[in-house]
Coordinates of N, CA and C in Angstrom, one line a residue:
X1 N -32.3 -49.3 -19.6 CA -30.9 -49.0 -19.3 C -30.2 -48.7 -20.6
X2 N -29.4 -47.6 -20.7 CA -28.7 -47.2 -21.9 C -27.2 -47.5 -21.7
X3 N -26.6 -47.8 -22.8 CA -25.1 -47.9 -22.8 C -24.7 -46.5 -23.1
X4 N -23.9 -45.9 -22.2 CA -23.4 -44.6 -22.4 C -21.9 -44.5 -22.6
X5 N -21.6 -43.6 -23.5 CA -20.1 -43.3 -23.7 C -20.0 -41.8 -23.6
X6 N -19.2 -41.3 -22.7 CA -18.9 -39.9 -22.5 C -17.5 -39.7 -23.0
X7 N -17.3 -38.7 -23.8 CA -16.0 -38.4 -24.4 C -15.6 -37.0 -24.1
X8 N -14.6 -36.8 -23.4 CA -14.1 -35.4 -23.2 C -13.1 -35.1 -24.3
X9 N -13.5 -34.2 -25.2 CA -12.6 -34.0 -26.4 C -11.4 -33.1 -26.0
X10 N -11.4 -32.5 -24.9 CA -10.3 -31.6 -24.5 C -9.0 -32.5 -24.2
X11 N -9.2 -33.6 -23.4 CA -8.1 -34.4 -23.1 C -8.2 -35.9 -23.6
X12 N -9.2 -36.0 -24.5 CA -9.5 -37.3 -25.1 C -9.8 -38.5 -24.2
X13 N -10.3 -38.2 -23.0 CA -10.6 -39.2 -22.0 C -12.1 -39.7 -22.3
X14 N -12.3 -41.0 -22.0 CA -13.7 -41.6 -22.2 C -14.1 -42.4 -21.0
X15 N -15.4 -42.5 -20.8 CA -16.0 -43.3 -19.8 C -17.2 -44.1 -20.4
X16 N -17.2 -45.3 -20.2 CA -18.3 -46.2 -20.7 C -19.0 -46.8 -19.5
X17 N -20.4 -46.7 -19.5 CA -21.2 -47.2 -18.4 C -22.6 -47.4 -18.8
X18 N -23.4 -48.2 -18.1 CA -24.8 -48.3 -18.3 C -25.5 -47.4 -17.3
X19 N -26.6 -46.8 -17.8 CA -27.3 -45.9 -16.9 C -28.8 -45.8 -17.3
X20 N -29.7 -45.8 -16.3 CA -31.1 -45.6 -16.6 C -31.5 -44.1 -16.4
X21 N -30.7 -43.4 -15.6 CA -30.9 -42.0 -15.4 C -29.6 -41.3 -15.3
X22 N -29.5 -40.1 -15.8 CA -28.2 -39.3 -15.8 C -28.5 -37.8 -15.7
X23 N -27.8 -37.1 -14.9 CA -27.9 -35.7 -14.8 C -27.0 -34.9 -15.8
X24 N -27.2 -33.7 -15.9 CA -26.3 -32.8 -16.7 C -25.0 -32.6 -15.8
X25 N -23.9 -32.2 -16.5 CA -22.8 -31.9 -15.7 C -23.0 -30.6 -15.0
X26 N -22.7 -30.5 -13.7 CA -22.8 -29.3 -13.0 C -21.7 -29.3 -12.0
X27 N -20.9 -28.2 -11.8 CA -19.8 -28.1 -10.9 C -18.8 -29.3 -11.2
X28 N -18.7 -29.7 -12.4 CA -17.7 -30.7 -12.8 C -18.1 -32.2 -12.6
X29 N -19.3 -32.4 -12.3 CA -19.8 -33.8 -12.1 C -21.2 -34.0 -12.6
X30 N -21.4 -35.3 -13.1 CA -22.7 -35.7 -13.5 C -23.0 -36.9 -12.6
X31 N -24.3 -37.0 -12.2 CA -24.7 -38.2 -11.4 C -25.5 -39.1 -12.3
X32 N -25.3 -40.4 -12.1 CA -26.1 -41.4 -12.9 C -26.4 -42.6 -12.0
X33 N -27.4 -43.4 -12.4 CA -27.7 -44.7 -11.8 C -28.1 -45.7 -12.8
X34 N -27.8 -46.9 -12.6 CA -28.4 -48.0 -13.4 C -29.5 -48.6 -12.6
X35 N -30.7 -48.7 -13.3 CA -31.9 -49.1 -12.6 C -31.7 -50.4 -11.9
X36 N -32.2 -50.4 -10.6 CA -32.1 -51.6 -9.8 C -33.5 -52.1 -9.4
X37 N -34.5 -51.2 -9.6 CA -35.9 -51.6 -9.2 C -36.9 -51.2 -10.3
X38 N -38.1 -51.6 -10.1 CA -39.1 -51.4 -11.1 C -39.5 -49.9 -11.3
X39 N -39.2 -49.1 -10.3 CA -39.6 -47.7 -10.3 C -38.5 -46.8 -10.9
X40 N -37.4 -47.4 -11.3 CA -36.3 -46.6 -11.9 C -35.3 -46.1 -10.9
X41 N -35.3 -46.5 -9.7 CA -34.3 -46.1 -8.7 C -33.1 -47.0 -8.7
X42 N -32.1 -46.6 -8.0 CA -30.9 -47.4 -8.0 C -29.7 -46.7 -7.3
X43 N -28.6 -47.4 -7.2 CA -27.4 -46.9 -6.6 C -26.9 -45.8 -7.5
X44 N -26.5 -44.7 -6.8 CA -25.9 -43.5 -7.5 C -24.4 -43.6 -7.7
X45 N -24.0 -43.0 -8.8 CA -22.6 -42.9 -9.1 C -22.4 -41.5 -9.6
X46 N -21.1 -41.1 -9.5 CA -20.7 -39.8 -10.1 C -19.7 -39.9 -11.1
X47 N -19.7 -39.1 -12.1 CA -18.8 -39.1 -13.2 C -18.2 -37.7 -13.3
X48 N -16.8 -37.6 -13.3 CA -16.2 -36.3 -13.4 C -15.8 -36.1 -14.9
X49 N -15.3 -34.9 -15.2 CA -15.1 -34.6 -16.6 C -13.9 -35.3 -17.2
X50 N -13.1 -36.0 -16.4 CA -12.0 -36.9 -16.8 C -12.4 -38.3 -17.1
X51 N -13.7 -38.6 -16.9 CA -14.3 -39.9 -17.1 C -14.1 -40.8 -15.9
X52 N -13.7 -40.3 -14.8 CA -13.5 -41.2 -13.6 C -14.9 -41.3 -12.9
X53 N -15.2 -42.5 -12.5 CA -16.5 -42.9 -11.9 C -16.3 -43.2 -10.4
X54 N -17.1 -42.5 -9.6 CA -17.2 -42.8 -8.2 C -18.5 -43.5 -7.8
X55 N -18.4 -44.7 -7.2 CA -19.6 -45.4 -6.8 C -20.0 -45.0 -5.4
X56 N -21.2 -44.8 -5.2 CA -21.7 -44.4 -3.8 C -22.5 -45.5 -3.2
X57 N -22.7 -45.5 -1.9 CA -23.6 -46.4 -1.2 C -25.0 -45.9 -1.1
X58 N -25.2 -44.6 -1.4 CA -26.5 -44.0 -1.4 C -27.2 -44.2 -2.7
X59 N -28.6 -44.0 -2.6 CA -29.4 -44.4 -3.7 C -30.3 -43.2 -4.2
X60 N -30.7 -43.3 -5.4 CA -31.8 -42.5 -5.9 C -33.1 -43.3 -5.7
X61 N -34.0 -42.8 -4.9 CA -35.3 -43.4 -4.6 C -36.4 -42.6 -5.1
X62 N -36.9 -42.9 -6.3 CA -38.0 -42.0 -6.9 C -39.3 -42.2 -6.1
X63 N -40.0 -41.1 -6.0 CA -41.4 -41.1 -5.4 C -42.4 -41.0 -6.5
X64 N -43.5 -41.6 -6.3 CA -44.6 -41.5 -7.3 C -45.3 -40.2 -7.2
X65 N -45.8 -39.6 -8.2 CA -45.8 -40.0 -9.6 C -44.5 -39.7 -10.3
X66 N -43.7 -38.9 -9.7 CA -42.4 -38.5 -10.4 C -41.5 -37.9 -9.4
X67 N -40.2 -38.1 -9.6 CA -39.2 -37.5 -8.8 C -38.1 -37.1 -9.7
X68 N -37.8 -35.8 -9.8 CA -36.7 -35.4 -10.6 C -35.4 -36.0 -10.1
X69 N -34.5 -36.3 -11.0 CA -33.2 -36.9 -10.6 C -32.3 -35.8 -10.0
X70 N -31.6 -36.2 -8.9 CA -30.8 -35.2 -8.3 C -29.6 -34.7 -9.1
X71 N -29.2 -33.5 -8.8 CA -28.0 -33.0 -9.5 C -27.0 -32.6 -8.4
X72 N -25.8 -32.6 -8.8 CA -24.7 -32.1 -7.9 C -24.6 -30.6 -8.0
X73 N -24.8 -29.9 -6.9 CA -24.8 -28.5 -6.9 C -24.3 -27.9 -5.6
X74 N -23.3 -27.0 -5.8 CA -22.7 -26.4 -4.6 C -22.1 -27.4 -3.7
X75 N -21.5 -28.5 -4.3 CA -20.8 -29.5 -3.5 C -21.6 -30.5 -2.8
X76 N -23.0 -30.5 -3.1 CA -23.9 -31.5 -2.5 C -24.9 -32.0 -3.4
X77 N -25.4 -33.2 -3.1 CA -26.6 -33.8 -3.9 C -27.5 -34.5 -2.9
X78 N -28.8 -34.6 -3.3 CA -29.8 -35.2 -2.4 C -29.9 -36.7 -2.8
X79 N -30.0 -37.6 -1.8 CA -30.1 -39.0 -2.0 C -30.6 -39.6 -0.7
X80 N -30.7 -41.0 -0.7 CA -31.1 -41.7 0.5 C -30.0 -42.8 0.7
X81 N -30.0 -43.2 2.0 CA -29.1 -44.3 2.3 C -29.5 -45.6 1.6
X82 N -28.7 -46.6 1.6 CA -28.9 -47.8 0.9 C -30.3 -48.4 1.2
X83 N -30.7 -48.3 2.4 CA -32.0 -48.9 2.8 C -33.2 -47.8 2.6
X84 N -32.9 -46.7 2.0 CA -33.8 -45.6 1.8 C -34.4 -45.1 3.1
X85 N -33.8 -45.4 4.2 CA -34.3 -44.9 5.5 C -33.9 -43.5 5.9
X86 N -32.7 -43.1 5.3 CA -32.2 -41.8 5.7 C -31.9 -40.9 4.5
X87 N -32.9 -40.0 4.3 CA -32.6 -39.0 3.2 C -31.7 -37.9 3.7
X88 N -31.0 -37.3 2.8 CA -30.1 -36.2 3.2 C -29.3 -35.7 2.0
X89 N -28.4 -34.8 2.3 CA -27.5 -34.3 1.3 C -26.1 -34.9 1.5
X90 N -25.5 -35.3 0.4 CA -24.2 -36.0 0.4 C -23.2 -35.1 -0.4
X91 N -21.9 -35.3 0.0 CA -20.8 -34.7 -0.7 C -20.4 -35.6 -1.9
X92 N -19.4 -35.2 -2.7 CA -19.1 -36.0 -3.9 C -18.3 -37.3 -3.5
X93 N -17.9 -37.4 -2.3 CA -17.3 -38.7 -1.8 C -18.3 -39.7 -1.3
X94 N -19.6 -39.2 -1.2 CA -20.6 -40.1 -0.8 C -20.9 -40.0 0.7
X95 N -20.3 -39.0 1.4 CA -20.5 -38.9 2.9 C -21.8 -38.0 3.1
X96 N -22.6 -38.5 4.0 CA -23.8 -37.7 4.4 C -23.3 -36.4 5.1
X97 N -23.7 -35.3 4.6 CA -23.4 -34.0 5.2 C -24.5 -33.4 6.0
X98 N -25.8 -33.5 5.4 CA -27.0 -33.1 6.1 C -27.9 -34.2 6.2
X99 N -28.2 -34.7 7.4 CA -29.1 -35.8 7.7 C -30.5 -35.2 7.8
X100 N -31.4 -35.7 6.9 CA -32.8 -35.2 6.9 C -33.8 -36.3 7.4
X101 N -33.3 -37.3 8.0 CA -34.1 -38.5 8.4 C -35.1 -38.2 9.5
X102 N -35.0 -37.1 10.2 CA -36.0 -36.7 11.2 C -37.2 -36.1 10.5
X103 N -37.2 -35.8 9.2 CA -38.3 -35.3 8.5 C -38.9 -36.3 7.6
X104 N -40.3 -36.4 7.6 CA -41.0 -37.3 6.8 C -41.1 -36.8 5.4
X105 N -40.0 -37.2 4.6 CA -40.0 -36.7 3.2 C -40.3 -37.8 2.2
X106 N -40.5 -39.0 2.6 CA -40.6 -40.1 1.7 C -41.8 -40.3 0.8
X107 N -42.9 -39.7 1.3 CA -44.2 -39.9 0.5 C -44.7 -38.7 -0.1
X108 N -43.8 -37.7 -0.4 CA -44.2 -36.5 -1.0 C -43.6 -36.5 -2.4
X109 N -44.5 -36.3 -3.4 CA -44.0 -36.3 -4.8 C -43.4 -35.0 -5.2
X110 N -42.2 -35.1 -5.7 CA -41.5 -34.0 -6.3 C -41.6 -34.1 -7.8
X111 N -42.1 -33.1 -8.4 CA -42.2 -33.2 -9.9 C -42.3 -31.8 -10.5
X112 N -41.8 -31.7 -11.7 CA -41.7 -30.4 -12.4 C -43.2 -29.9 -12.7
X113 N -44.1 -30.9 -12.9 CA -45.5 -30.5 -13.2 C -46.1 -29.7 -12.0
X114 N -45.6 -30.0 -10.8 CA -46.1 -29.3 -9.6 C -45.3 -28.1 -9.3
X115 N -44.3 -27.8 -10.1 CA -43.5 -26.7 -9.8 C -42.5 -27.0 -8.7
X116 N -42.3 -28.2 -8.3 CA -41.4 -28.6 -7.2 C -40.4 -29.5 -7.7
X117 N -39.1 -29.3 -7.3 CA -38.1 -30.1 -7.9 C -37.5 -31.0 -6.8
X118 N -36.7 -32.0 -7.1 CA -35.9 -32.7 -6.1 C -35.0 -31.7 -5.4
X119 N -34.8 -31.8 -4.1 CA -34.0 -30.8 -3.4 C -32.6 -30.6 -4.0
X120 N -32.2 -29.3 -4.1 CA -30.8 -29.0 -4.5 C -30.5 -27.7 -4.0
X121 N -29.2 -27.4 -3.8 CA -28.7 -26.1 -3.3 C -28.5 -25.1 -4.4
X122 N -28.9 -23.9 -4.1 CA -28.6 -22.8 -5.0 C -28.5 -21.6 -4.1
X123 N -27.4 -20.9 -4.3 CA -27.0 -19.7 -3.4 C -27.0 -20.1 -1.9
X124 N -26.5 -21.3 -1.6 CA -26.4 -21.7 -0.2 C -27.6 -22.2 0.4
X125 N -28.7 -22.3 -0.3 CA -30.0 -22.8 0.3 C -30.7 -23.8 -0.6
X126 N -31.4 -24.7 0.1 CA -32.2 -25.7 -0.6 C -33.7 -25.7 0.0
X127 N -34.6 -26.0 -0.9 CA -36.0 -26.1 -0.5 C -36.4 -27.5 -0.3
X128 N -36.9 -27.9 0.8 CA -37.3 -29.3 1.1 C -38.8 -29.3 1.4
X129 N -39.5 -30.4 1.2 CA -40.9 -30.7 1.6 C -40.9 -31.8 2.6
X130 N -41.7 -31.7 3.6 CA -41.8 -32.8 4.6 C -43.2 -32.7 5.1
X131 N -43.7 -33.9 5.6 CA -45.0 -34.0 6.2 C -45.0 -34.2 7.7
X132 N -46.0 -33.7 8.3 CA -46.1 -34.0 9.8 C -47.0 -35.2 10.0
X133 N -47.3 -35.5 11.3 CA -48.0 -36.8 11.6 C -49.4 -36.7 11.0
X134 N -50.0 -35.6 10.7 CA -51.3 -35.4 10.2 C -51.3 -35.4 8.7
X135 N -50.2 -35.7 8.1 CA -50.0 -35.7 6.6 C -50.2 -34.3 6.0
X136 N -50.0 -33.2 6.8 CA -49.9 -31.9 6.2 C -48.5 -31.7 5.7
X137 N -48.4 -31.1 4.5 CA -47.1 -30.9 3.9 C -46.6 -29.5 4.2
X138 N -45.3 -29.4 4.5 CA -44.7 -28.1 4.7 C -43.5 -27.9 3.8
X139 N -43.2 -26.7 3.4 CA -42.1 -26.3 2.6 C -41.2 -25.5 3.5
X140 N -39.9 -25.9 3.5 CA -38.9 -25.2 4.3 C -37.6 -25.0 3.5
X141 N -37.0 -23.9 3.8 CA -35.7 -23.6 3.2 C -34.6 -23.9 4.2
X142 N -33.6 -24.6 3.8 CA -32.5 -25.0 4.8 C -31.2 -24.4 4.2
X143 N -30.2 -24.2 5.1 CA -28.9 -23.8 4.7 C -28.0 -25.0 4.6
X144 N -26.7 -24.8 4.4 CA -25.8 -25.9 4.2 C -25.5 -26.6 5.5
X145 N -26.0 -26.1 6.7 CA -25.8 -26.8 7.9 C -27.1 -27.7 8.2
X146 N -28.1 -27.5 7.4 CA -29.4 -28.2 7.6 C -30.4 -27.4 8.5
X147 N -30.0 -26.2 8.9 CA -30.9 -25.3 9.7 C -31.9 -24.6 8.8
X148 N -33.1 -24.4 9.4 CA -34.1 -23.7 8.7 C -33.7 -22.3 8.5
X149 N -34.1 -21.7 7.3 CA -33.9 -20.3 7.0 C -35.4 -19.8 7.1
X150 N -35.8 -19.2 8.1 CA -37.2 -18.8 8.3 C -38.0 -20.0 8.8
X151 N -39.3 -19.7 8.9 CA -40.2 -20.8 9.4 C -40.8 -21.6 8.2
X152 N -40.9 -22.9 8.4 CA -41.6 -23.7 7.4 C -43.0 -23.2 7.1
X153 N -43.5 -23.3 5.9 CA -44.9 -22.9 5.6 C -45.7 -24.1 5.0
X154 N -46.9 -24.2 5.4 CA -47.8 -25.2 4.9 C -48.1 -25.0 3.5
X155 N -48.1 -26.1 2.6 CA -48.3 -26.0 1.2 C -49.4 -27.0 0.8
X156 N -50.1 -26.8 -0.3 CA -51.1 -27.6 -0.8 C -50.6 -28.7 -1.7
X157 N -50.0 -29.7 -1.1 CA -49.4 -30.9 -1.8 C -49.9 -32.1 -1.1
X158 N -50.3 -33.1 -1.9 CA -50.8 -34.4 -1.3 C -49.7 -35.3 -0.9
X159 N -49.9 -36.1 0.1 CA -49.0 -37.1 0.6 C -49.6 -38.4 0.1
X160 N -48.7 -39.3 -0.5 CA -49.1 -40.6 -1.0 C -48.9 -41.6 0.0

């Protein structure tokens, strides 16, 4: 866990907090968490450019072997509910906007080494991975309502 000091030199505002993971600023916000478990997961917070911190009830829950930290993009970020039972996309107030709990997303590793990132929106769409009951993994593109854009395609990714 690092002691962080963010200083906005434009208006001379500062924010001081502890964080184990932090994202870059995007769309005026940075997400961070202070580690609460052995795998580096924890409760998410948002920091705006004025140094104001918003605490969320949702969490960053890393998958093994690696899970890229979520970023705030196009008004949403990917996280899980407090009990990690309901993954989805949240707005900057911490409200779930897209509920993805009907998809088995919890045991699929997202990592840059695999060319797969934690889900995020770009140009109104996000790519998600989910497994069916036979542990086959599918890649799907969703829009901001959570609807599929096209048909999900099977991919060669292992489920843990």
